[in-house]
Tab-separated table of N, CA and C in Angstrom:
chain	number	residue	atom	x	y	z
O	960	MET	N	10.645	-89.078	-30.271
O	960	MET	CA	10.857	-88.104	-29.191
O	960	MET	C	9.540	-87.271	-29.069
O	961	THR	N	8.972	-87.210	-27.854
O	961	THR	CA	7.857	-86.419	-27.616
O	961	THR	C	8.322	-84.946	-27.564
O	962	LYS	N	7.520	-84.040	-28.201
O	962	LYS	CA	7.846	-82.648	-28.101
O	962	LYS	C	6.734	-81.918	-27.205
O	963	ARG	N	7.234	-80.829	-26.628
O	963	ARG	CA	6.327	-80.121	-25.738
O	963	ARG	C	6.035	-78.688	-26.411
O	964	TYR	N	4.783	-78.410	-26.453
O	964	TYR	CA	4.365	-77.121	-27.052
O	964	TYR	C	3.566	-76.282	-26.061
O	965	LEU	N	3.867	-74.966	-26.013
O	965	LEU	CA	3.118	-74.029	-25.230
O	965	LEU	C	2.282	-73.107	-26.117
O	966	PHE	N	0.974	-72.965	-25.841
O	966	PHE	CA	0.177	-72.017	-26.486
O	966	PHE	C	-0.081	-70.836	-25.529
O	967	PHE	N	0.593	-69.794	-25.860
O	967	PHE	CA	0.550	-68.455	-25.006
O	967	PHE	C	-0.538	-67.557	-25.655
O	968	ILE	N	-1.612	-67.412	-24.929
O	968	ILE	CA	-2.720	-66.630	-25.541
O	968	ILE	C	-3.128	-65.550	-24.572
O	969	SER	N	-3.656	-64.442	-25.251
O	969	SER	CA	-4.137	-63.355	-24.525
O	969	SER	C	-5.530	-62.772	-25.017
O	970	GLN	N	-6.039	-63.492	-26.001
O	970	GLN	CA	-7.338	-63.094	-26.653
O	970	GLN	C	-8.183	-64.329	-26.823
O	971	ASP	N	-9.473	-64.229	-26.734
O	971	ASP	CA	-10.398	-65.363	-26.897
O	971	ASP	C	-10.268	-66.065	-28.294
O	972	TYR	N	-10.026	-65.275	-29.350
O	972	TYR	CA	-9.965	-65.841	-30.698
O	972	TYR	C	-8.902	-66.874	-30.883
O	973	SER	N	-7.948	-66.867	-29.985
O	973	SER	CA	-6.702	-67.752	-30.056
O	973	SER	C	-7.195	-69.167	-29.867
O	974	PHE	N	-8.251	-69.456	-29.144
O	974	PHE	CA	-8.716	-70.847	-28.898
O	974	PHE	C	-8.925	-71.546	-30.299
O	975	SER	N	-9.715	-70.838	-31.105
O	975	SER	CA	-10.126	-71.456	-32.353
O	975	SER	C	-8.907	-71.469	-33.374
O	976	VAL	N	-8.010	-70.520	-33.171
O	976	VAL	CA	-6.851	-70.528	-34.024
O	976	VAL	C	-5.858	-71.715	-33.741
O	977	LEU	N	-5.696	-72.042	-32.530
O	977	LEU	CA	-4.719	-72.996	-32.084
O	977	LEU	C	-5.226	-74.440	-32.004
O	978	ARG	N	-6.556	-74.661	-31.814
O	978	ARG	CA	-7.048	-75.997	-31.636
O	978	ARG	C	-6.641	-76.908	-32.811
O	979	PRO	N	-6.776	-76.540	-34.029
O	979	PRO	CA	-6.322	-77.470	-35.102
O	979	PRO	C	-4.913	-77.816	-35.015
O	980	LEU	N	-4.005	-76.919	-34.583
O	980	LEU	CA	-2.620	-77.344	-34.346
O	980	LEU	C	-2.507	-78.386	-33.179
O	981	GLN	N	-3.266	-78.045	-32.063
O	981	GLN	CA	-3.279	-78.868	-30.942
O	981	GLN	C	-3.659	-80.247	-31.315
O	982	LYS	N	-4.749	-80.417	-32.151
O	982	LYS	CA	-5.254	-81.655	-32.575
O	982	LYS	C	-4.085	-82.553	-33.230
O	983	GLU	N	-3.481	-81.931	-34.127
O	983	GLU	CA	-2.372	-82.581	-34.898
O	983	GLU	C	-1.250	-83.011	-33.982
O	984	MET	N	-0.878	-82.071	-33.086
O	984	MET	CA	0.263	-82.372	-32.123
O	984	MET	C	-0.055	-83.483	-31.243
O	985	LEU	N	-1.306	-83.547	-30.732
O	985	LEU	CA	-1.757	-84.684	-29.839
O	985	LEU	C	-1.780	-85.972	-30.559
O	986	LEU	N	-2.178	-85.972	-31.823
O	986	LEU	CA	-2.243	-87.147	-32.618
O	986	LEU	C	-0.848	-87.723	-32.830
O	987	ARG	N	0.169	-86.817	-32.914
O	987	ARG	CA	1.579	-87.345	-33.039
O	987	ARG	C	2.077	-87.753	-31.721
O	988	GLY	N	1.372	-87.612	-30.629
O	988	GLY	CA	1.886	-88.043	-29.316
O	988	GLY	C	2.645	-86.943	-28.548
O	989	ASP	N	2.610	-85.722	-29.044
O	989	ASP	CA	3.226	-84.617	-28.358
O	989	ASP	C	2.403	-84.110	-27.335
O	990	GLU	N	2.951	-83.187	-26.432
O	990	GLU	CA	2.234	-82.569	-25.247
O	990	GLU	C	2.013	-81.124	-25.618
O	991	VAL	N	0.830	-80.646	-25.206
O	991	VAL	CA	0.359	-79.243	-25.395
O	991	VAL	C	-0.146	-78.694	-24.091
O	992	VAL	N	0.318	-77.526	-23.705
O	992	VAL	CA	-0.191	-76.840	-22.580
O	992	VAL	C	-0.567	-75.403	-23.001
O	993	TRP	N	-1.541	-74.817	-22.326
O	993	TRP	CA	-2.060	-73.517	-22.557
O	993	TRP	C	-1.613	-72.573	-21.448
O	994	PHE	N	-1.174	-71.392	-21.759
O	994	PHE	CA	-0.958	-70.354	-20.807
O	994	PHE	C	-1.841	-69.166	-21.153
O	995	LEU	N	-2.802	-68.875	-20.285
O	995	LEU	CA	-3.738	-67.789	-20.578
O	995	LEU	C	-3.259	-66.567	-19.791
O	996	TYR	N	-3.024	-65.540	-20.544
O	996	TYR	CA	-2.399	-64.314	-20.012
O	996	TYR	C	-3.281	-63.058	-20.191
O	997	GLY	N	-3.493	-62.352	-19.132
O	997	GLY	CA	-4.281	-61.087	-19.230
O	997	GLY	C	-5.695	-61.230	-18.816
O	998	ASP	N	-6.392	-60.115	-18.814
O	998	ASP	CA	-7.839	-60.116	-18.308
O	998	ASP	C	-8.859	-60.001	-19.482
O	999	GLU	N	-8.375	-60.247	-20.723
O	999	GLU	CA	-9.309	-60.159	-21.850
O	999	GLU	C	-9.728	-61.491	-22.316
O	1000	LEU	N	-9.443	-62.491	-21.502
O	1000	LEU	CA	-9.823	-63.924	-21.863
O	1000	LEU	C	-10.971	-64.531	-21.022
O	1001	HIS	N	-11.688	-65.450	-21.590
O	1001	HIS	CA	-12.689	-66.120	-20.826
O	1001	HIS	C	-12.174	-67.503	-20.642
O	1002	CYS	N	-11.723	-67.881	-19.488
O	1002	CYS	CA	-11.066	-69.128	-19.151
O	1002	CYS	C	-11.985	-70.301	-19.369
O	1003	ASP	N	-13.269	-70.072	-19.333
O	1003	ASP	CA	-14.211	-71.176	-19.539
O	1003	ASP	C	-14.214	-71.625	-21.025
O	1004	PHE	N	-13.551	-70.920	-21.954
O	1004	PHE	CA	-13.406	-71.417	-23.255
O	1004	PHE	C	-12.422	-72.601	-23.368
O	1005	LEU	N	-11.639	-72.782	-22.386
O	1005	LEU	CA	-10.692	-73.863	-22.344
O	1005	LEU	C	-11.432	-75.135	-22.064
O	1006	HIS	N	-11.324	-76.167	-22.886
O	1006	HIS	CA	-11.954	-77.467	-22.768
O	1006	HIS	C	-11.463	-78.188	-21.539
O	1007	SER	N	-12.243	-79.016	-20.963
O	1007	SER	CA	-11.880	-79.750	-19.730
O	1007	SER	C	-10.695	-80.696	-19.937
O	1008	ASN	N	-10.507	-81.160	-21.203
O	1008	ASN	CA	-9.420	-82.119	-21.574
O	1008	ASN	C	-8.107	-81.359	-21.969
O	1009	GLU	N	-8.151	-80.120	-21.985
O	1009	GLU	CA	-6.980	-79.266	-22.380
O	1009	GLU	C	-6.122	-78.889	-21.097
O	1010	LYS	N	-4.875	-79.034	-21.178
O	1010	LYS	CA	-3.937	-78.781	-20.036
O	1010	LYS	C	-3.603	-77.338	-20.006
O	1011	ARG	N	-3.621	-76.823	-18.831
O	1011	ARG	CA	-3.199	-75.354	-18.645
O	1011	ARG	C	-2.161	-75.258	-17.511
O	1012	VAL	N	-1.299	-74.341	-17.787
O	1012	VAL	CA	-0.311	-73.911	-16.636
O	1012	VAL	C	-0.729	-72.559	-16.262
O	1013	SER	N	-0.538	-72.283	-14.990
O	1013	SER	CA	-1.096	-71.105	-14.331
O	1013	SER	C	-0.134	-70.049	-13.982
O	1014	SER	N	1.194	-70.315	-14.099
O	1014	SER	CA	2.159	-69.377	-13.696
O	1014	SER	C	3.345	-69.387	-14.589
O	1015	ILE	N	4.162	-68.377	-14.653
O	1015	ILE	CA	5.360	-68.318	-15.460
O	1015	ILE	C	6.289	-69.370	-14.948
O	1016	ASP	N	6.389	-69.640	-13.662
O	1016	ASP	CA	7.206	-70.716	-13.103
O	1016	ASP	C	6.869	-72.019	-13.779
O	1017	GLU	N	5.562	-72.280	-13.839
O	1017	GLU	CA	5.129	-73.567	-14.518
O	1017	GLU	C	5.484	-73.567	-16.012
O	1018	VAL	N	5.437	-72.474	-16.628
O	1018	VAL	CA	5.818	-72.353	-18.034
O	1018	VAL	C	7.243	-72.672	-18.262
O	1019	ILE	N	8.087	-72.119	-17.390
O	1019	ILE	CA	9.586	-72.354	-17.469
O	1019	ILE	C	9.839	-73.787	-17.169
O	1020	GLU	N	9.213	-74.375	-16.148
O	1020	GLU	CA	9.416	-75.754	-15.755
O	1020	GLU	C	8.915	-76.676	-16.841
O	1021	PHE	N	7.871	-76.356	-17.614
O	1021	PHE	CA	7.418	-77.201	-18.763
O	1021	PHE	C	8.472	-77.243	-19.820
O	1022	ASN	N	9.266	-76.144	-19.997
O	1022	ASN	CA	10.437	-76.092	-20.900
O	1022	ASN	C	9.935	-76.550	-22.346
O	1023	PRO	N	9.073	-75.778	-22.946
O	1023	PRO	CA	8.549	-76.080	-24.304
O	1023	PRO	C	9.658	-76.085	-25.388
O	1024	HIS	N	9.424	-76.901	-26.402
O	1024	HIS	CA	10.295	-76.883	-27.548
O	1024	HIS	C	9.936	-75.711	-28.448
O	1025	ALA	N	8.709	-75.348	-28.446
O	1025	ALA	CA	8.121	-74.263	-29.240
O	1025	ALA	C	6.972	-73.488	-28.540
O	1026	VAL	N	6.883	-72.192	-28.753
O	1026	VAL	CA	5.841	-71.490	-28.243
O	1026	VAL	C	4.990	-70.941	-29.392
O	1027	PHE	N	3.597	-71.104	-29.421
O	1027	PHE	CA	2.805	-70.590	-30.416
O	1027	PHE	C	2.037	-69.402	-29.758
O	1028	VAL	N	2.067	-68.228	-30.527
O	1028	VAL	CA	1.428	-67.031	-29.979
O	1028	VAL	C	0.619	-66.328	-31.113
O	1029	PRO	N	-0.627	-66.481	-31.194
O	1029	PRO	CA	-1.376	-65.897	-32.209
O	1029	PRO	C	-1.622	-64.331	-31.975
O	1030	GLY	N	-0.918	-63.828	-31.028
O	1030	GLY	CA	-1.076	-62.352	-30.743
O	1030	GLY	C	0.239	-61.716	-31.225
O	1031	ASN	N	0.561	-60.586	-30.593
O	1031	ASN	CA	1.768	-59.818	-30.979
O	1031	ASN	C	2.919	-59.944	-29.992
O	1032	VAL	N	2.707	-60.375	-28.828
O	1032	VAL	CA	3.767	-60.281	-27.834
O	1032	VAL	C	3.846	-61.522	-26.965
O	1033	VAL	N	5.054	-61.986	-26.720
O	1033	VAL	CA	5.308	-63.031	-25.746
O	1033	VAL	C	6.650	-62.635	-24.983
O	1034	PRO	N	6.743	-62.722	-23.680
O	1034	PRO	CA	7.927	-62.421	-23.072
O	1034	PRO	C	9.119	-63.210	-23.518
O	1035	SER	N	10.236	-62.603	-23.790
O	1035	SER	CA	11.374	-63.286	-24.363
O	1035	SER	C	11.934	-64.339	-23.581
O	1036	PHE	N	11.743	-64.398	-22.229
O	1036	PHE	CA	12.313	-65.393	-21.371
O	1036	PHE	C	11.519	-66.705	-21.517
O	1037	ILE	N	10.349	-66.660	-22.174
O	1037	ILE	CA	9.656	-67.907	-22.416
O	1037	ILE	C	10.056	-68.542	-23.692
């Protein structure tokens, strides 16, 4: 069964924290998307082969099995 994972980030350091997890998840055949939240991020740090969702509606539609948050806060409805 393919699993869906959401990386919810709000700081640039999160890219390097989550990429090793992403690598393993993709090797297992799972799906990973990134949601970049806030104005303290540089979106150009996202690699061209990394999937991104741009709205809360897209996050909810993606319906992740798990959300990884290397920061302190993620909205409870995600």
